[in-house]
PDB file of C-alpha atoms in Angstrom:
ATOM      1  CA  UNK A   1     -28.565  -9.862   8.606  1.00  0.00           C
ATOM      2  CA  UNK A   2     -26.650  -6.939   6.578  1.00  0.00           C
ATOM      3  CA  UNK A   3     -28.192  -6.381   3.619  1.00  0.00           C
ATOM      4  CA  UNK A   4     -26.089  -4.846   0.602  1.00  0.00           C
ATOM      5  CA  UNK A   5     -27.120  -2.435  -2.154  1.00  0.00           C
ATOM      6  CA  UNK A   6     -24.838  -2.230  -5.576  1.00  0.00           C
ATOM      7  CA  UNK A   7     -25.063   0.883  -7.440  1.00  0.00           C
ATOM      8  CA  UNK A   8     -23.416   2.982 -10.129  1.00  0.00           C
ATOM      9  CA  UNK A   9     -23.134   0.170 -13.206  1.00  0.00           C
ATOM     10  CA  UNK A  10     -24.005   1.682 -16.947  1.00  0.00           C
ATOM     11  CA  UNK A  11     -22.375   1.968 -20.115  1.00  0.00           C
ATOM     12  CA  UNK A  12     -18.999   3.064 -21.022  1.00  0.00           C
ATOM     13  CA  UNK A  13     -17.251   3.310 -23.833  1.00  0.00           C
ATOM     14  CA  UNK A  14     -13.378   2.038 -23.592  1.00  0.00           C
ATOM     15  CA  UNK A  15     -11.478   4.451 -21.582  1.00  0.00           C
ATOM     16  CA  UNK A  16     -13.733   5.761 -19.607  1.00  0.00           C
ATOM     17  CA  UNK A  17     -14.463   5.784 -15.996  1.00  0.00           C
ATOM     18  CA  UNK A  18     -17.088   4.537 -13.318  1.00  0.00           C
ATOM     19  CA  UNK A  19     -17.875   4.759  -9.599  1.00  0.00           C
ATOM     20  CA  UNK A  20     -19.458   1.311  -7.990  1.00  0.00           C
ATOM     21  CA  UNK A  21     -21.078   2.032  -4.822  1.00  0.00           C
ATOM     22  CA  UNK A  22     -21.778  -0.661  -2.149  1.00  0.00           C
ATOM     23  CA  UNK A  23     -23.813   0.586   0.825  1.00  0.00           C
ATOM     24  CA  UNK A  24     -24.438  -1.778   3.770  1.00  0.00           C
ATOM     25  CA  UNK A  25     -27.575  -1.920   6.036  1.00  0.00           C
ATOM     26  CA  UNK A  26     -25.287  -1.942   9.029  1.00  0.00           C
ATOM     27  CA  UNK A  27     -21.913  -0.564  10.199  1.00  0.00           C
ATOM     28  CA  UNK A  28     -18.901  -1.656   8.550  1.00  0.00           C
ATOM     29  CA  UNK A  29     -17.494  -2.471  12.073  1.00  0.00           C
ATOM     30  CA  UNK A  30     -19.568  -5.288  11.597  1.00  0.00           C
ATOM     31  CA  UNK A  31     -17.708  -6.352   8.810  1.00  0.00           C
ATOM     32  CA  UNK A  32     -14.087  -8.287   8.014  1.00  0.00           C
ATOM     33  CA  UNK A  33     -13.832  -8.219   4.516  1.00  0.00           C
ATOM     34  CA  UNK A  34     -15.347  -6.060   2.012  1.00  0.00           C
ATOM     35  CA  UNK A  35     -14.679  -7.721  -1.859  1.00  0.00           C
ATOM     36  CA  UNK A  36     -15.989  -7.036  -5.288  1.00  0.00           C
ATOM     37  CA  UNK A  37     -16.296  -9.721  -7.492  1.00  0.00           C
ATOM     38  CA  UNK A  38     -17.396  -9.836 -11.075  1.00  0.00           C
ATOM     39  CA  UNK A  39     -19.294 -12.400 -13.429  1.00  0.00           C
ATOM     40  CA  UNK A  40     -18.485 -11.899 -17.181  1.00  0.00           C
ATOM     41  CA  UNK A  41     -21.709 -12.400 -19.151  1.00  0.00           C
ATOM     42  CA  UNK A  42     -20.314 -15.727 -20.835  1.00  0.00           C
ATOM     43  CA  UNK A  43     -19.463 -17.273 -17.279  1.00  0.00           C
ATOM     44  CA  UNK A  44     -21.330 -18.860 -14.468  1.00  0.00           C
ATOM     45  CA  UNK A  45     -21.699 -17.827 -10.838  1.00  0.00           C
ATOM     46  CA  UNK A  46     -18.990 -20.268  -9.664  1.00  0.00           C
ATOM     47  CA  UNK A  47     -16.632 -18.439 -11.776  1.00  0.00           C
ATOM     48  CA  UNK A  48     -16.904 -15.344 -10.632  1.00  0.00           C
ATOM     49  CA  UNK A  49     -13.618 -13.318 -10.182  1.00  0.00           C
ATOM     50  CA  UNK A  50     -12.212 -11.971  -7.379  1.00  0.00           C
ATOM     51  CA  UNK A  51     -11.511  -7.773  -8.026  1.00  0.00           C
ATOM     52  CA  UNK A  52     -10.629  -6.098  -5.502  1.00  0.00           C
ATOM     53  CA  UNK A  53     -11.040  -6.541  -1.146  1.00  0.00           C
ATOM     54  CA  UNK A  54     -10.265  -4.091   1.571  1.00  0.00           C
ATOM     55  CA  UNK A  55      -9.909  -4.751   5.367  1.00  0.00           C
ATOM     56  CA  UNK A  56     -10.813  -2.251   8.306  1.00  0.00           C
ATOM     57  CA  UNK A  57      -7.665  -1.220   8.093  1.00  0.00           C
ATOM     58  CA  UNK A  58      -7.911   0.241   4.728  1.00  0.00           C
ATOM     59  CA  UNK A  59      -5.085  -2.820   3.255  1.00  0.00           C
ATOM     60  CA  UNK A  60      -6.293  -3.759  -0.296  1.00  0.00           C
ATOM     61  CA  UNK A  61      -5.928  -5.813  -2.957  1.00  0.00           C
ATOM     62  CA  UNK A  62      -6.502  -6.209  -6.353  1.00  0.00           C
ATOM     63  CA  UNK A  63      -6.710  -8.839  -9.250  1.00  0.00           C
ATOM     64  CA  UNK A  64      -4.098  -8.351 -11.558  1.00  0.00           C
ATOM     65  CA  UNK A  65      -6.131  -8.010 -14.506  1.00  0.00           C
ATOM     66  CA  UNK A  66      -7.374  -4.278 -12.564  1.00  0.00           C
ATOM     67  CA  UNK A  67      -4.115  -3.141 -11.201  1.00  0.00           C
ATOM     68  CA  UNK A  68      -3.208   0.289 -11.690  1.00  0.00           C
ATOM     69  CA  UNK A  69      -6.779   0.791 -13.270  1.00  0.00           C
ATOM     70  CA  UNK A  70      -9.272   0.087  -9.709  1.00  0.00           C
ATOM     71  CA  UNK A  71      -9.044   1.455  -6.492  1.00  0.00           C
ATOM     72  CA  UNK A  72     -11.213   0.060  -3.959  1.00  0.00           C
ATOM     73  CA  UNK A  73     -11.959   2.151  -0.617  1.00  0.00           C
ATOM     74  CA  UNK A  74     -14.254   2.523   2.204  1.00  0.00           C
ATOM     75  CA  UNK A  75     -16.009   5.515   4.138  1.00  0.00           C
ATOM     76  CA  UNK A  76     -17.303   3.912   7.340  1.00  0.00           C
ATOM     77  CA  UNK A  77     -19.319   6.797   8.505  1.00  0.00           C
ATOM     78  CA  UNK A  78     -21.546   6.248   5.434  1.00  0.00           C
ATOM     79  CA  UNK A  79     -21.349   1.988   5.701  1.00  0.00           C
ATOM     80  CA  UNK A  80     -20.009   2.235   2.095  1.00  0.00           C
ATOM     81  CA  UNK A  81     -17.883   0.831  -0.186  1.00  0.00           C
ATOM     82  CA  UNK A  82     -16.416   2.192  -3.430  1.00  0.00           C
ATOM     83  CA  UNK A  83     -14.588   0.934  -6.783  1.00  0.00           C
ATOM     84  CA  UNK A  84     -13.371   3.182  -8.931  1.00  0.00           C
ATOM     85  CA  UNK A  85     -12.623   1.706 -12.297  1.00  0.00           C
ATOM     86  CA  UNK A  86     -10.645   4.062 -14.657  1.00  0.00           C
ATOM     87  CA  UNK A  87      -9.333   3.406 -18.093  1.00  0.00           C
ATOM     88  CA  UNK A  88     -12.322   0.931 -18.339  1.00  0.00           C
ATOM     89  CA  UNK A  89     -11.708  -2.288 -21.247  1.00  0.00           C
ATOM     90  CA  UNK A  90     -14.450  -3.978 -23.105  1.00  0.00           C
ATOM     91  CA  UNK A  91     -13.111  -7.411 -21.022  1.00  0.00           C
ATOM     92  CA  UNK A  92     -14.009  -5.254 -17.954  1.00  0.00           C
ATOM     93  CA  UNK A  93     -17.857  -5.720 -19.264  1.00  0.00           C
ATOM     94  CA  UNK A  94     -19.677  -7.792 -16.248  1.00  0.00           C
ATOM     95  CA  UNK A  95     -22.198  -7.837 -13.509  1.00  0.00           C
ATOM     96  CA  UNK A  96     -20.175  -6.367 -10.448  1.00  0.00           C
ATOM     97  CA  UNK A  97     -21.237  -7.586  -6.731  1.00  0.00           C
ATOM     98  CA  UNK A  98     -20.575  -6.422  -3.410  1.00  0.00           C
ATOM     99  CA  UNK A  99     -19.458  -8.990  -1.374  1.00  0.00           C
ATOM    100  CA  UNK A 100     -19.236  -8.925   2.747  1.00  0.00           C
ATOM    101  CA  UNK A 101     -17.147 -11.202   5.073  1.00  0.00           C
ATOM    102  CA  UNK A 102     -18.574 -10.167   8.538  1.00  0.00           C
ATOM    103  CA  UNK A 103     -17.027 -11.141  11.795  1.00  0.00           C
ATOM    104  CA  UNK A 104     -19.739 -13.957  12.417  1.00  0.00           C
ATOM    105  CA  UNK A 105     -21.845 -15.725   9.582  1.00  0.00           C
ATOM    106  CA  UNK A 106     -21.761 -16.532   6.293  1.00  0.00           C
ATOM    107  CA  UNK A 107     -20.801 -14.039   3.276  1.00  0.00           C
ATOM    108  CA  UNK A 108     -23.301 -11.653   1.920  1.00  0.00           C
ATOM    109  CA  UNK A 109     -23.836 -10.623  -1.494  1.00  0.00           C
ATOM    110  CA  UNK A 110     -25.504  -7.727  -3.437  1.00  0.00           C
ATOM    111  CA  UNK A 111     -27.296  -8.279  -6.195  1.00  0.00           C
ATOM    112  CA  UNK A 112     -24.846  -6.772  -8.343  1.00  0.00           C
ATOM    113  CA  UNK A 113     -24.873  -4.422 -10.885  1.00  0.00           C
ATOM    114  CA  UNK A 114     -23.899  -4.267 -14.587  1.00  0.00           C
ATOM    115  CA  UNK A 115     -21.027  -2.688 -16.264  1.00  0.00           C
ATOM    116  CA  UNK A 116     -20.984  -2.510 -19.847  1.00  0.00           C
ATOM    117  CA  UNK A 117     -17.712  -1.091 -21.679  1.00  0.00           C
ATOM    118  CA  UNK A 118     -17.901  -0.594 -25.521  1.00  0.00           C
ATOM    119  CA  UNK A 119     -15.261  -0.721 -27.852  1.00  0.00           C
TER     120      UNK A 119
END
C-alpha cells in the first residue's frame, strides 16, 4: 500500500510563507487524486477541510478560504506533492495532511504535519 510522508509544517508569523511537501512511496501514476486537507486545532477529524486537490492532469482546486493564497502542484518524477501557502493567516493555523485517492483501494493519509501562523 502507498505510504505518504508530510513535511515542511513550522511556525509563521502572519504573512509569511510555507512549502508542504507530500512524498509518496510509489508513483503518482498510481494515484487519482492527490488532496490536502486540514484539521484546525479546535476541530475533530471528521471535520477536517478540504484545501486544495490536483488530478494527473495537473486540474486543481482550491477551498475558497485559500484562493489566490495556495497553489497546489505535483512533480511526478519525484512522487511528490506540493502546497505552497503564501500570505499565511493565523485561521490558516492547523495540522495539514496529504491525502491520496488511488485508482484501486481506499484513501490514504499522511500523518500530517503542523502549521502554526502567529499574529
Amino acid at each position: 500500500q502507498v505510504q505518504l510522508v508530510e513535511s515542511g509544517g513550522g511556525l509563521v508569523q502572519a504573512g509569511g510563507s510555507l512549502t508542504l511537501s507530500c512524498t509518496a512511496s510509489e508513483s503518482l501514476r498510481t494515484i487519482k487524486l492527490m488532496r490536502w486537507y486540514r484539521q484546525a486545532p479546535e476541530n475533530q477529524r471528521d471535520q477536517r477541510e478540504l484545501v486544495a486537490v490536483i488530478n494527473p492532469s495537473g486540474n486543481k482546486n482550491y477551498a475558497d478560504s485559500v484562493k489566490g493564497r495556495f497553489t497546489i502542484s505535483r512533480v511526478s518524477a519525484k512522487n511528490t506533492v506540493y502546497l505552497q501557502m503564501n500570505s499565511l493567516k493565523a485561521e490558516d493555523t492547523a495540522v495539514y495532511y496529504c491525502n491520496a485517492e488511488p485508482w484501486a483501494g481506499k484513501d490514504i493519509w499522511g500523518k500530517g504535519t503542523l502549521v502554526t501562523v502567529s499574529s
